[in-house]
PDB file of C-alpha atoms in Angstrom:
ATOM      1  CA  MET A  27      13.628  -7.372 -17.927  1.00  0.00           C
ATOM      2  CA  PRO A  28       9.878  -7.735 -18.564  1.00  0.00           C
ATOM      3  CA  GLY A  29       7.571  -5.037 -19.839  1.00  0.00           C
ATOM      4  CA  GLY A  30       3.939  -4.056 -19.570  1.00  0.00           C
ATOM      5  CA  ASP A  31       1.918  -5.096 -16.530  1.00  0.00           C
ATOM      6  CA  SER A  32       4.531  -7.594 -15.317  1.00  0.00           C
ATOM      7  CA  ILE A  33       7.250  -4.999 -14.657  1.00  0.00           C
ATOM      8  CA  LEU A  34       5.896  -4.148 -11.200  1.00  0.00           C
ATOM      9  CA  ASP A  35       5.898  -7.800 -10.122  1.00  0.00           C
ATOM     10  CA  TRP A  36       9.451  -8.107 -11.422  1.00  0.00           C
ATOM     11  CA  LEU A  37      10.609  -5.038  -9.490  1.00  0.00           C
ATOM     12  CA  LYS A  38       8.986  -6.278  -6.290  1.00  0.00           C
ATOM     13  CA  GLN A  39      10.750  -9.602  -6.725  1.00  0.00           C
ATOM     14  CA  ARG A  40      14.097  -7.918  -7.380  1.00  0.00           C
ATOM     15  CA  HIS A  41      13.703  -5.615  -4.378  1.00  0.00           C
ATOM     16  CA  PRO A  42      12.247  -7.581  -1.440  1.00  0.00           C
ATOM     17  CA  GLY A  43      10.044  -5.609   0.915  1.00  0.00           C
ATOM     18  CA  SER A  44       9.091  -3.058  -1.737  1.00  0.00           C
ATOM     19  CA  HIS A  45       5.568  -1.701  -2.126  1.00  0.00           C
ATOM     20  CA  GLY A  46       3.445  -1.802  -5.229  1.00  0.00           C
ATOM     21  CA  ASN A  47       2.468   1.828  -4.615  1.00  0.00           C
ATOM     22  CA  ALA A  48       6.035   3.155  -4.629  1.00  0.00           C
ATOM     23  CA  ASP A  49       7.297   5.505  -7.317  1.00  0.00           C
ATOM     24  CA  TYR A  50       9.738   3.928  -9.754  1.00  0.00           C
ATOM     25  CA  SER A  51      12.392   6.316  -8.445  1.00  0.00           C
ATOM     26  CA  ALA A  52      12.667   4.163  -5.303  1.00  0.00           C
ATOM     27  CA  HIS A  53      13.626   1.171  -7.448  1.00  0.00           C
ATOM     28  CA  PHE A  54      16.201   3.254  -9.329  1.00  0.00           C
ATOM     29  CA  PHE A  55      17.776   4.174  -5.982  1.00  0.00           C
ATOM     30  CA  ARG A  56      18.010   0.524  -4.980  1.00  0.00           C
ATOM     31  CA  ARG A  57      19.414  -0.532  -8.332  1.00  0.00           C
ATOM     32  CA  CYS A  58      22.054   2.204  -8.217  1.00  0.00           C
ATOM     33  CA  ASP A  59      22.983   1.166  -4.687  1.00  0.00           C
ATOM     34  CA  HIS A  60      23.430  -2.412  -5.911  1.00  0.00           C
ATOM     35  CA  LEU A  61      25.657  -1.275  -8.774  1.00  0.00           C
ATOM     36  CA  LEU A  62      27.965   0.525  -6.333  1.00  0.00           C
ATOM     37  CA  GLY A  63      29.207  -2.820  -5.077  1.00  0.00           C
ATOM     38  CA  ASP A  64      30.707  -2.937  -1.595  1.00  0.00           C
ATOM     39  CA  HIS A  65      32.143   0.582  -1.543  1.00  0.00           C
ATOM     40  CA  GLY A  66      31.214   3.823  -3.242  1.00  0.00           C
ATOM     41  CA  THR A  67      29.178   6.994  -3.260  1.00  0.00           C
ATOM     42  CA  ILE A  68      26.419   8.260  -5.485  1.00  0.00           C
ATOM     43  CA  GLY A  69      24.191  11.312  -5.774  1.00  0.00           C
ATOM     44  CA  LEU A  70      20.660  11.087  -7.165  1.00  0.00           C
ATOM     45  CA  LEU A  71      17.826  13.508  -7.810  1.00  0.00           C
ATOM     46  CA  ALA A  72      14.141  12.608  -7.471  1.00  0.00           C
ATOM     47  CA  THR A  73      10.811  14.218  -6.704  1.00  0.00           C
ATOM     48  CA  ASN A  74      10.499  14.864  -2.991  1.00  0.00           C
ATOM     49  CA  THR A  75       8.155  11.903  -2.563  1.00  0.00           C
ATOM     50  CA  ILE A  76      11.381   9.863  -2.335  1.00  0.00           C
ATOM     51  CA  ALA A  77      11.307  10.586   1.419  1.00  0.00           C
ATOM     52  CA  GLN A  78       7.587   9.957   1.870  1.00  0.00           C
ATOM     53  CA  GLY A  79       5.200   7.038   2.299  1.00  0.00           C
ATOM     54  CA  ASP A  80       5.581   3.797   0.361  1.00  0.00           C
ATOM     55  CA  THR A  81       8.261   5.320  -1.862  1.00  0.00           C
ATOM     56  CA  ARG A  82      10.435   6.027   1.180  1.00  0.00           C
ATOM     57  CA  ALA A  83       9.806   2.546   2.578  1.00  0.00           C
ATOM     58  CA  THR A  84      10.759   0.919  -0.727  1.00  0.00           C
ATOM     59  CA  GLY A  85      13.799   3.102  -1.367  1.00  0.00           C
ATOM     60  CA  LEU A  86      15.640   5.093   1.283  1.00  0.00           C
ATOM     61  CA  GLN A  87      14.331   3.178   4.294  1.00  0.00           C
ATOM     62  CA  ALA A  88      15.411  -0.151   2.808  1.00  0.00           C
ATOM     63  CA  LEU A  89      18.820   1.251   1.867  1.00  0.00           C
ATOM     64  CA  VAL A  90      19.470   2.716   5.319  1.00  0.00           C
ATOM     65  CA  ALA A  91      18.423  -0.583   6.913  1.00  0.00           C
ATOM     66  CA  SER A  92      20.952  -2.406   4.713  1.00  0.00           C
ATOM     67  CA  GLY A  93      23.803  -0.183   5.905  1.00  0.00           C
ATOM     68  CA  THR A  94      23.879   2.478   3.211  1.00  0.00           C
ATOM     69  CA  LYS A  95      24.363   5.952   4.681  1.00  0.00           C
ATOM     70  CA  ILE A  96      22.871   9.274   3.609  1.00  0.00           C
ATOM     71  CA  TYR A  97      25.738  11.747   3.967  1.00  0.00           C
ATOM     72  CA  ALA A  98      24.212  14.796   2.272  1.00  0.00           C
ATOM     73  CA  ALA A  99      20.770  15.851   1.112  1.00  0.00           C
ATOM     74  CA  THR A 100      18.728  18.794  -0.052  1.00  0.00           C
ATOM     75  CA  ARG A 101      15.158  18.117   0.966  1.00  0.00           C
ATOM     76  CA  SER A 102      13.381  20.373  -1.504  1.00  0.00           C
ATOM     77  CA  MET A 103      14.426  22.565  -4.393  1.00  0.00           C
ATOM     78  CA  PRO A 104      12.856  23.579  -7.717  1.00  0.00           C
ATOM     79  CA  TRP A 105      13.477  21.235 -10.623  1.00  0.00           C
ATOM     80  CA  PRO A 106      16.340  22.770 -12.658  1.00  0.00           C
ATOM     81  CA  GLY A 107      14.365  22.366 -15.900  1.00  0.00           C
ATOM     82  CA  ASP A 108      11.033  23.730 -17.054  1.00  0.00           C
ATOM     83  CA  ALA A 109       8.751  21.439 -15.038  1.00  0.00           C
ATOM     84  CA  ALA A 110       7.074  23.102 -12.048  1.00  0.00           C
ATOM     85  CA  VAL A 111       7.965  20.396  -9.549  1.00  0.00           C
ATOM     86  CA  ALA A 112       9.943  20.198  -6.310  1.00  0.00           C
ATOM     87  CA  VAL A 113      12.776  17.679  -6.081  1.00  0.00           C
ATOM     88  CA  SER A 114      15.168  16.259  -3.503  1.00  0.00           C
ATOM     89  CA  VAL A 115      18.891  15.656  -3.955  1.00  0.00           C
ATOM     90  CA  VAL A 116      20.246  12.665  -2.024  1.00  0.00           C
ATOM     91  CA  HIS A 117      23.902  11.590  -1.675  1.00  0.00           C
ATOM     92  CA  LEU A 118      24.536   8.022  -0.492  1.00  0.00           C
ATOM     93  CA  GLU A 119      27.617   6.088   0.520  1.00  0.00           C
ATOM     94  CA  LYS A 120      28.359   2.503   1.449  1.00  0.00           C
ATOM     95  CA  GLY A 121      31.396   0.640   2.646  1.00  0.00           C
ATOM     96  CA  ARG A 122      34.704   2.362   3.473  1.00  0.00           C
ATOM     97  CA  CYS A 123      33.961   5.941   2.447  1.00  0.00           C
ATOM     98  CA  HIS A 124      33.916   7.725   5.801  1.00  0.00           C
ATOM     99  CA  SER A 125      32.547  11.122   4.874  1.00  0.00           C
ATOM    100  CA  GLN A 126      33.876  13.725   7.261  1.00  0.00           C
ATOM    101  CA  ARG A 127      30.712  15.837   7.225  1.00  0.00           C
ATOM    102  CA  LEU A 128      27.002  15.156   7.060  1.00  0.00           C
ATOM    103  CA  THR A 129      24.965  18.037   5.662  1.00  0.00           C
ATOM    104  CA  LEU A 130      21.221  18.525   5.349  1.00  0.00           C
ATOM    105  CA  ASP A 131      20.129  21.572   3.357  1.00  0.00           C
ATOM    106  CA  GLY A 132      23.692  22.848   3.702  1.00  0.00           C
ATOM    107  CA  VAL A 133      23.750  22.586   7.511  1.00  0.00           C
ATOM    108  CA  ASP A 134      26.002  20.179   9.411  1.00  0.00           C
ATOM    109  CA  VAL A 135      24.017  17.477  11.212  1.00  0.00           C
ATOM    110  CA  PRO A 136      25.009  14.388  13.225  1.00  0.00           C
ATOM    111  CA  GLU A 137      22.885  11.972  11.163  1.00  0.00           C
ATOM    112  CA  ILE A 138      20.340  11.921   8.311  1.00  0.00           C
ATOM    113  CA  ASN A 139      17.473   9.442   8.313  1.00  0.00           C
ATOM    114  CA  SER A 140      15.373   8.064   5.457  1.00  0.00           C
ATOM    115  CA  ARG A 141      12.809  10.836   5.923  1.00  0.00           C
ATOM    116  CA  LEU A 142      15.601  13.294   5.065  1.00  0.00           C
ATOM    117  CA  ARG A 143      15.490  14.729   8.548  1.00  0.00           C
ATOM    118  CA  ALA A 144      18.293  15.276  11.018  1.00  0.00           C
ATOM    119  CA  GLY A 145      18.439  12.426  13.500  1.00  0.00           C
ATOM    120  CA  SER A 146      18.620   8.679  13.679  1.00  0.00           C
ATOM    121  CA  GLU A 147      16.234   6.300  11.938  1.00  0.00           C
ATOM    122  CA  ARG A 148      13.052   5.680  13.926  1.00  0.00           C
ATOM    123  CA  PRO A 149      10.289   3.087  13.606  1.00  0.00           C
ATOM    124  CA  ASP A 150       7.248   3.855  11.499  1.00  0.00           C
ATOM    125  CA  PRO A 151       4.167   5.018  13.436  1.00  0.00           C
ATOM    126  CA  VAL A 152       1.818   2.197  14.366  1.00  0.00           C
ATOM    127  CA  LYS A 153      -1.725   2.402  13.028  1.00  0.00           C
ATOM    128  CA  LEU A 154      -4.344   3.144  15.669  1.00  0.00           C
ATOM    129  CA  LYS A 155      -7.069   0.492  15.729  1.00  0.00           C
ATOM    130  CA  ALA A 156      -9.580   3.076  16.954  1.00  0.00           C
ATOM    131  CA  ASN A 157      -9.081   5.095  13.758  1.00  0.00           C
ATOM    132  CA  GLU A 158      -9.555   2.144  11.419  1.00  0.00           C
ATOM    133  CA  ASP A 159     -11.991   2.889   8.583  1.00  0.00           C
ATOM    134  CA  LYS A 160     -11.971   6.581   9.455  1.00  0.00           C
ATOM    135  CA  SER A 161      -9.804   7.966   6.646  1.00  0.00           C
ATOM    136  CA  PHE A 162     -10.114   7.507   2.901  1.00  0.00           C
ATOM    137  CA  GLN A 163      -8.787   8.751  -0.390  1.00  0.00           C
ATOM    138  CA  GLY A 164     -11.423  10.610  -2.387  1.00  0.00           C
ATOM    139  CA  THR A 165     -13.228   9.298  -5.446  1.00  0.00           C
ATOM    140  CA  THR A 166     -11.426   8.638  -8.727  1.00  0.00           C
ATOM    141  CA  ILE A 167     -14.039   9.602 -11.316  1.00  0.00           C
ATOM    142  CA  LEU A 168     -11.823   8.513 -14.250  1.00  0.00           C
ATOM    143  CA  GLY A 169     -13.287  10.811 -16.848  1.00  0.00           C
ATOM    144  CA  MET A 170     -13.450  14.592 -16.852  1.00  0.00           C
ATOM    145  CA  GLY A 171     -16.530  14.224 -19.032  1.00  0.00           C
ATOM    146  CA  PHE A 172     -18.451  13.639 -15.798  1.00  0.00           C
ATOM    147  CA  THR A 173     -17.737  17.215 -14.695  1.00  0.00           C
ATOM    148  CA  LEU A 174     -19.878  20.275 -15.360  1.00  0.00           C
ATOM    149  CA  THR A 175     -19.436  24.007 -15.003  1.00  0.00           C
ATOM    150  CA  PRO A 176     -22.028  25.894 -12.935  1.00  0.00           C
ATOM    151  CA  ASP A 177     -23.612  27.199 -16.149  1.00  0.00           C
ATOM    152  CA  GLU A 178     -23.832  23.696 -17.615  1.00  0.00           C
ATOM    153  CA  ARG A 179     -25.384  22.428 -14.421  1.00  0.00           C
ATOM    154  CA  ASP A 180     -27.937  25.248 -14.367  1.00  0.00           C
ATOM    155  CA  ARG A 181     -28.947  24.621 -17.986  1.00  0.00           C
ATOM    156  CA  LEU A 182     -29.444  20.911 -17.365  1.00  0.00           C
ATOM    157  CA  VAL A 183     -31.562  21.534 -14.263  1.00  0.00           C
ATOM    158  CA  ALA A 184     -33.603  24.200 -16.051  1.00  0.00           C
ATOM    159  CA  LYS A 185     -34.267  21.722 -18.854  1.00  0.00           C
ATOM    160  CA  ASN A 186     -35.358  19.015 -16.415  1.00  0.00           C
ATOM    161  CA  PRO A 187     -35.369  19.617 -12.623  1.00  0.00           C
ATOM    162  CA  LYS A 188     -35.001  15.847 -12.139  1.00  0.00           C
ATOM    163  CA  ASN A 189     -31.391  16.164 -13.375  1.00  0.00           C
ATOM    164  CA  ALA A 190     -30.470  17.820 -10.063  1.00  0.00           C
ATOM    165  CA  GLU A 191     -30.870  14.416  -8.389  1.00  0.00           C
ATOM    166  CA  ARG A 192     -27.687  13.149 -10.058  1.00  0.00           C
ATOM    167  CA  ILE A 193     -25.537  16.293 -10.120  1.00  0.00           C
ATOM    168  CA  PHE A 194     -23.332  17.017  -7.094  1.00  0.00           C
ATOM    169  CA  PRO A 195     -20.729  19.609  -6.088  1.00  0.00           C
ATOM    170  CA  TYR A 196     -17.212  18.371  -6.905  1.00  0.00           C
ATOM    171  CA  LEU A 197     -14.447  19.351  -4.488  1.00  0.00           C
ATOM    172  CA  GLY A 198     -10.719  18.858  -5.077  1.00  0.00           C
ATOM    173  CA  GLY A 199      -7.495  19.796  -3.351  1.00  0.00           C
ATOM    174  CA  ASP A 200      -7.241  23.151  -5.131  1.00  0.00           C
ATOM    175  CA  GLU A 201     -10.599  24.293  -3.792  1.00  0.00           C
ATOM    176  CA  ILE A 202      -9.565  23.373  -0.250  1.00  0.00           C
ATOM    177  CA  ASN A 203      -6.266  25.236  -0.350  1.00  0.00           C
ATOM    178  CA  SER A 204      -7.042  28.214  -2.576  1.00  0.00           C
ATOM    179  CA  SER A 205     -10.311  29.472  -1.070  1.00  0.00           C
ATOM    180  CA  PRO A 206     -10.998  30.206   2.620  1.00  0.00           C
ATOM    181  CA  THR A 207     -14.633  29.265   1.998  1.00  0.00           C
ATOM    182  CA  GLN A 208     -13.798  26.285  -0.267  1.00  0.00           C
ATOM    183  CA  SER A 209     -15.885  27.754  -3.069  1.00  0.00           C
ATOM    184  CA  PHE A 210     -16.041  25.457  -6.069  1.00  0.00           C
ATOM    185  CA  GLU A 211     -16.550  25.885  -9.792  1.00  0.00           C
ATOM    186  CA  ARG A 212     -17.250  22.269 -10.702  1.00  0.00           C
ATOM    187  CA  TYR A 213     -20.121  19.851 -10.463  1.00  0.00           C
ATOM    188  CA  VAL A 214     -20.097  16.181 -11.357  1.00  0.00           C
ATOM    189  CA  ILE A 215     -22.628  13.697 -12.734  1.00  0.00           C
ATOM    190  CA  ASN A 216     -22.849  10.734 -10.372  1.00  0.00           C
ATOM    191  CA  PHE A 217     -24.857   7.603 -11.181  1.00  0.00           C
ATOM    192  CA  GLY A 218     -23.483   5.694  -8.183  1.00  0.00           C
ATOM    193  CA  ASP A 219     -24.036   1.945  -8.626  1.00  0.00           C
ATOM    194  CA  LEU A 220     -27.061   2.282 -10.909  1.00  0.00           C
ATOM    195  CA  SER A 221     -27.448  -0.100 -13.819  1.00  0.00           C
ATOM    196  CA  LEU A 222     -27.353   1.339 -17.324  1.00  0.00           C
ATOM    197  CA  GLU A 223     -31.120   0.915 -17.546  1.00  0.00           C
ATOM    198  CA  GLU A 224     -31.638   2.783 -14.268  1.00  0.00           C
ATOM    199  CA  ALA A 225     -29.245   5.556 -15.322  1.00  0.00           C
ATOM    200  CA  GLY A 226     -31.416   5.973 -18.407  1.00  0.00           C
ATOM    201  CA  ARG A 227     -34.016   7.698 -16.221  1.00  0.00           C
ATOM    202  CA  TRP A 228     -31.783  10.766 -16.591  1.00  0.00           C
ATOM    203  CA  PRO A 229     -31.342  10.704 -20.387  1.00  0.00           C
ATOM    204  CA  ASP A 230     -29.735  14.152 -20.664  1.00  0.00           C
ATOM    205  CA  LEU A 231     -26.999  13.210 -18.212  1.00  0.00           C
ATOM    206  CA  LEU A 232     -26.461   9.724 -19.581  1.00  0.00           C
ATOM    207  CA  GLN A 233     -26.077  11.087 -23.095  1.00  0.00           C
ATOM    208  CA  LEU A 234     -23.384  13.521 -21.931  1.00  0.00           C
ATOM    209  CA  VAL A 235     -21.462  10.727 -20.227  1.00  0.00           C
ATOM    210  CA  ARG A 236     -21.878   8.493 -23.277  1.00  0.00           C
ATOM    211  CA  GLU A 237     -20.415  11.206 -25.516  1.00  0.00           C
ATOM    212  CA  LYS A 238     -17.645  12.489 -23.244  1.00  0.00           C
ATOM    213  CA  VAL A 239     -16.610   9.554 -21.041  1.00  0.00           C
ATOM    214  CA  LYS A 240     -17.292   6.336 -22.943  1.00  0.00           C
ATOM    215  CA  PRO A 241     -14.842   6.987 -25.843  1.00  0.00           C
ATOM    216  CA  GLU A 242     -11.955   7.261 -23.375  1.00  0.00           C
ATOM    217  CA  ARG A 243     -13.127   4.323 -21.271  1.00  0.00           C
ATOM    218  CA  ASP A 244     -13.312   2.156 -24.408  1.00  0.00           C
ATOM    219  CA  LYS A 245      -9.519   2.526 -24.667  1.00  0.00           C
ATOM    220  CA  ASN A 246      -8.846   1.588 -21.037  1.00  0.00           C
ATOM    221  CA  ASN A 247      -6.993  -1.658 -20.322  1.00  0.00           C
ATOM    222  CA  ARG A 248      -9.205  -2.569 -17.369  1.00  0.00           C
ATOM    223  CA  GLU A 249     -12.335  -4.439 -18.405  1.00  0.00           C
ATOM    224  CA  THR A 250     -14.423  -3.106 -15.508  1.00  0.00           C
ATOM    225  CA  TYR A 251     -13.769   0.485 -16.556  1.00  0.00           C
ATOM    226  CA  ARG A 252     -14.799  -0.294 -20.127  1.00  0.00           C
ATOM    227  CA  THR A 253     -17.919  -2.250 -19.189  1.00  0.00           C
ATOM    228  CA  TYR A 254     -19.250   0.200 -16.585  1.00  0.00           C
ATOM    229  CA  TRP A 255     -18.314   3.393 -18.385  1.00  0.00           C
ATOM    230  CA  TRP A 256     -21.124   5.400 -16.694  1.00  0.00           C
ATOM    231  CA  HIS A 257     -19.713   4.591 -13.234  1.00  0.00           C
ATOM    232  CA  PHE A 258     -16.841   6.380 -11.550  1.00  0.00           C
ATOM    233  CA  GLY A 259     -13.545   4.517 -11.805  1.00  0.00           C
ATOM    234  CA  GLU A 260     -13.134   4.088  -8.035  1.00  0.00           C
ATOM    235  CA  LYS A 261     -16.361   4.869  -6.183  1.00  0.00           C
ATOM    236  CA  ARG A 262     -14.948   4.366  -2.663  1.00  0.00           C
ATOM    237  CA  PRO A 263     -17.956   2.528  -1.169  1.00  0.00           C
ATOM    238  CA  ALA A 264     -16.270   2.335   2.239  1.00  0.00           C
ATOM    239  CA  LEU A 265     -15.958   6.128   2.245  1.00  0.00           C
ATOM    240  CA  ALA A 266     -19.612   6.538   1.317  1.00  0.00           C
ATOM    241  CA  ALA A 267     -20.690   4.149   4.083  1.00  0.00           C
ATOM    242  CA  ALA A 268     -18.514   5.854   6.697  1.00  0.00           C
ATOM    243  CA  VAL A 269     -19.825   9.380   6.073  1.00  0.00           C
ATOM    244  CA  ALA A 270     -23.458   8.413   5.353  1.00  0.00           C
ATOM    245  CA  PRO A 271     -24.627   8.867   8.996  1.00  0.00           C
ATOM    246  CA  LEU A 272     -22.876  12.260   9.237  1.00  0.00           C
ATOM    247  CA  SER A 273     -23.925  15.728   8.158  1.00  0.00           C
ATOM    248  CA  ARG A 274     -20.325  16.792   7.554  1.00  0.00           C
ATOM    249  CA  CYS A 275     -16.823  15.342   7.447  1.00  0.00           C
ATOM    250  CA  LEU A 276     -13.217  16.520   7.548  1.00  0.00           C
ATOM    251  CA  VAL A 277     -11.364  16.938   4.263  1.00  0.00           C
ATOM    252  CA  ALA A 278      -7.759  17.812   3.375  1.00  0.00           C
ATOM    253  CA  SER A 279      -5.788  18.015   0.160  1.00  0.00           C
ATOM    254  CA  ARG A 280      -3.518  15.042  -0.588  1.00  0.00           C
ATOM    255  CA  HIS A 281      -1.022  17.186  -2.489  1.00  0.00           C
ATOM    256  CA  THR A 282       0.097  20.006  -0.242  1.00  0.00           C
ATOM    257  CA  LYS A 283       3.029  21.131   1.843  1.00  0.00           C
ATOM    258  CA  HIS A 284       0.795  22.635   4.541  1.00  0.00           C
ATOM    259  CA  LEU A 285      -2.233  20.677   5.705  1.00  0.00           C
ATOM    260  CA  CYS A 286      -5.542  22.518   5.791  1.00  0.00           C
ATOM    261  CA  PHE A 287      -8.401  20.556   7.369  1.00  0.00           C
ATOM    262  CA  VAL A 288     -11.927  21.792   6.691  1.00  0.00           C
ATOM    263  CA  PHE A 289     -15.395  20.520   7.491  1.00  0.00           C
ATOM    264  CA  GLN A 290     -17.521  19.885   4.404  1.00  0.00           C
ATOM    265  CA  PRO A 291     -21.102  18.638   3.874  1.00  0.00           C
ATOM    266  CA  VAL A 292     -21.135  14.967   2.923  1.00  0.00           C
ATOM    267  CA  GLN A 293     -23.556  15.528   0.028  1.00  0.00           C
ATOM    268  CA  ARG A 294     -20.801  16.119  -2.496  1.00  0.00           C
ATOM    269  CA  VAL A 295     -18.154  14.205  -4.395  1.00  0.00           C
ATOM    270  CA  PHE A 296     -14.589  14.570  -3.110  1.00  0.00           C
ATOM    271  CA  SER A 297     -11.937  14.042  -5.768  1.00  0.00           C
ATOM    272  CA  GLU A 298      -9.005  11.632  -5.602  1.00  0.00           C
ATOM    273  CA  ALA A 299      -6.836  14.665  -4.742  1.00  0.00           C
ATOM    274  CA  THR A 300      -8.408  14.767  -1.269  1.00  0.00           C
ATOM    275  CA  ASN A 301      -8.248  12.750   1.914  1.00  0.00           C
ATOM    276  CA  VAL A 302     -11.592  12.386   3.673  1.00  0.00           C
ATOM    277  CA  PHE A 303     -11.973  11.702   7.406  1.00  0.00           C
ATOM    278  CA  ALA A 304     -15.212  10.388   8.872  1.00  0.00           C
ATOM    279  CA  PHE A 305     -15.279  12.846  11.774  1.00  0.00           C
ATOM    280  CA  SER A 306     -18.028  15.415  12.259  1.00  0.00           C
ATOM    281  CA  GLN A 307     -17.344  16.975  15.667  1.00  0.00           C
ATOM    282  CA  GLY A 308     -14.662  19.405  16.773  1.00  0.00           C
ATOM    283  CA  GLY A 309     -13.687  17.012  19.549  1.00  0.00           C
ATOM    284  CA  HIS A 310     -12.971  14.297  17.010  1.00  0.00           C
ATOM    285  CA  PHE A 311     -10.712  16.676  15.115  1.00  0.00           C
ATOM    286  CA  ALA A 312      -8.817  17.521  18.319  1.00  0.00           C
ATOM    287  CA  SER A 313      -8.273  13.831  19.066  1.00  0.00           C
ATOM    288  CA  PHE A 314      -7.179  13.212  15.499  1.00  0.00           C
ATOM    289  CA  SER A 315      -4.667  16.065  15.609  1.00  0.00           C
ATOM    290  CA  LEU A 316      -3.215  14.973  18.945  1.00  0.00           C
ATOM    291  CA  ALA A 317      -2.645  11.475  17.575  1.00  0.00           C
ATOM    292  CA  SER A 318      -0.062  12.895  15.178  1.00  0.00           C
ATOM    293  CA  THR A 319       3.467  11.987  16.269  1.00  0.00           C
ATOM    294  CA  LYS A 320       4.883  15.287  15.064  1.00  0.00           C
ATOM    295  CA  PRO A 321       2.311  17.936  14.165  1.00  0.00           C
ATOM    296  CA  GLY A 322       3.244  20.108  11.223  1.00  0.00           C
ATOM    297  CA  PRO A 323       1.802  23.433  10.069  1.00  0.00           C
ATOM    298  CA  VAL A 324      -1.992  23.169  10.123  1.00  0.00           C
ATOM    299  CA  CYS A 325      -4.548  25.707   8.927  1.00  0.00           C
ATOM    300  CA  CYS A 326      -8.031  25.290  10.391  1.00  0.00           C
ATOM    301  CA  PRO A 327     -10.503  27.896   9.140  1.00  0.00           C
ATOM    302  CA  PRO A 328     -13.571  28.286  11.377  1.00  0.00           C
ATOM    303  CA  ARG A 329     -16.769  26.672  10.128  1.00  0.00           C
TER     304      ARG A 329
END
């Protein structure tokens, strides 16, 4: 078995149809299924992302498609150790096992699908062409040294009002879900695509980034991150282009059980913990919500 950067390529080769974005737990599930041989049962515990997104497609969806059966599952429970994380417990069988009961969260059900829901397996939703280039993951700044407290921001602007040109509000998933007004306590220094020479027009800010971000970037394996240490790690240019004509956009946390969509001004930096939607009108939001195949709990504070 290889190590380092080649392990992902090896896993994808070993498990055809797998996604590079899947959690490693999906590959453990497939390996354990292989080790069962033609007949057997197994119970595994994983974070509840095992039934979501690319991890589901790589793991449980592939196993169910191959004939493996989920005969019992607990969709979400606290990790039995100290970590504050929710996990799923999944029991699988293959071959001549013939479980008499199928249970989901302790309740008898006729069938359990790869989403850990009662019911038969169903096709994945098809992407809507009309919504292409309308949703994005937020910016990965890759360096908390870019961030400032309100007091730090105020001191820098008082020292040189020009510094305000490169300091923006910084909004993450916590701010969206924990405050009805999405109040924030963080700002972020943003040089965009400026060259190092151009960024030098804000010497106070550049010096902070040089002191707080560059030492960590110098250790990064990716050459681009080391070379352009004053840039965000993933600037999301497509996101910036999509929201540029708008005065506001829809934002939701990426890490939440209950979705909360809020309108936010576009003149801020949205963290990688958010999903950003290039919609500015209430009618767009209604259309977006109706496109969902199975709406879940949604909180929509008035704006």
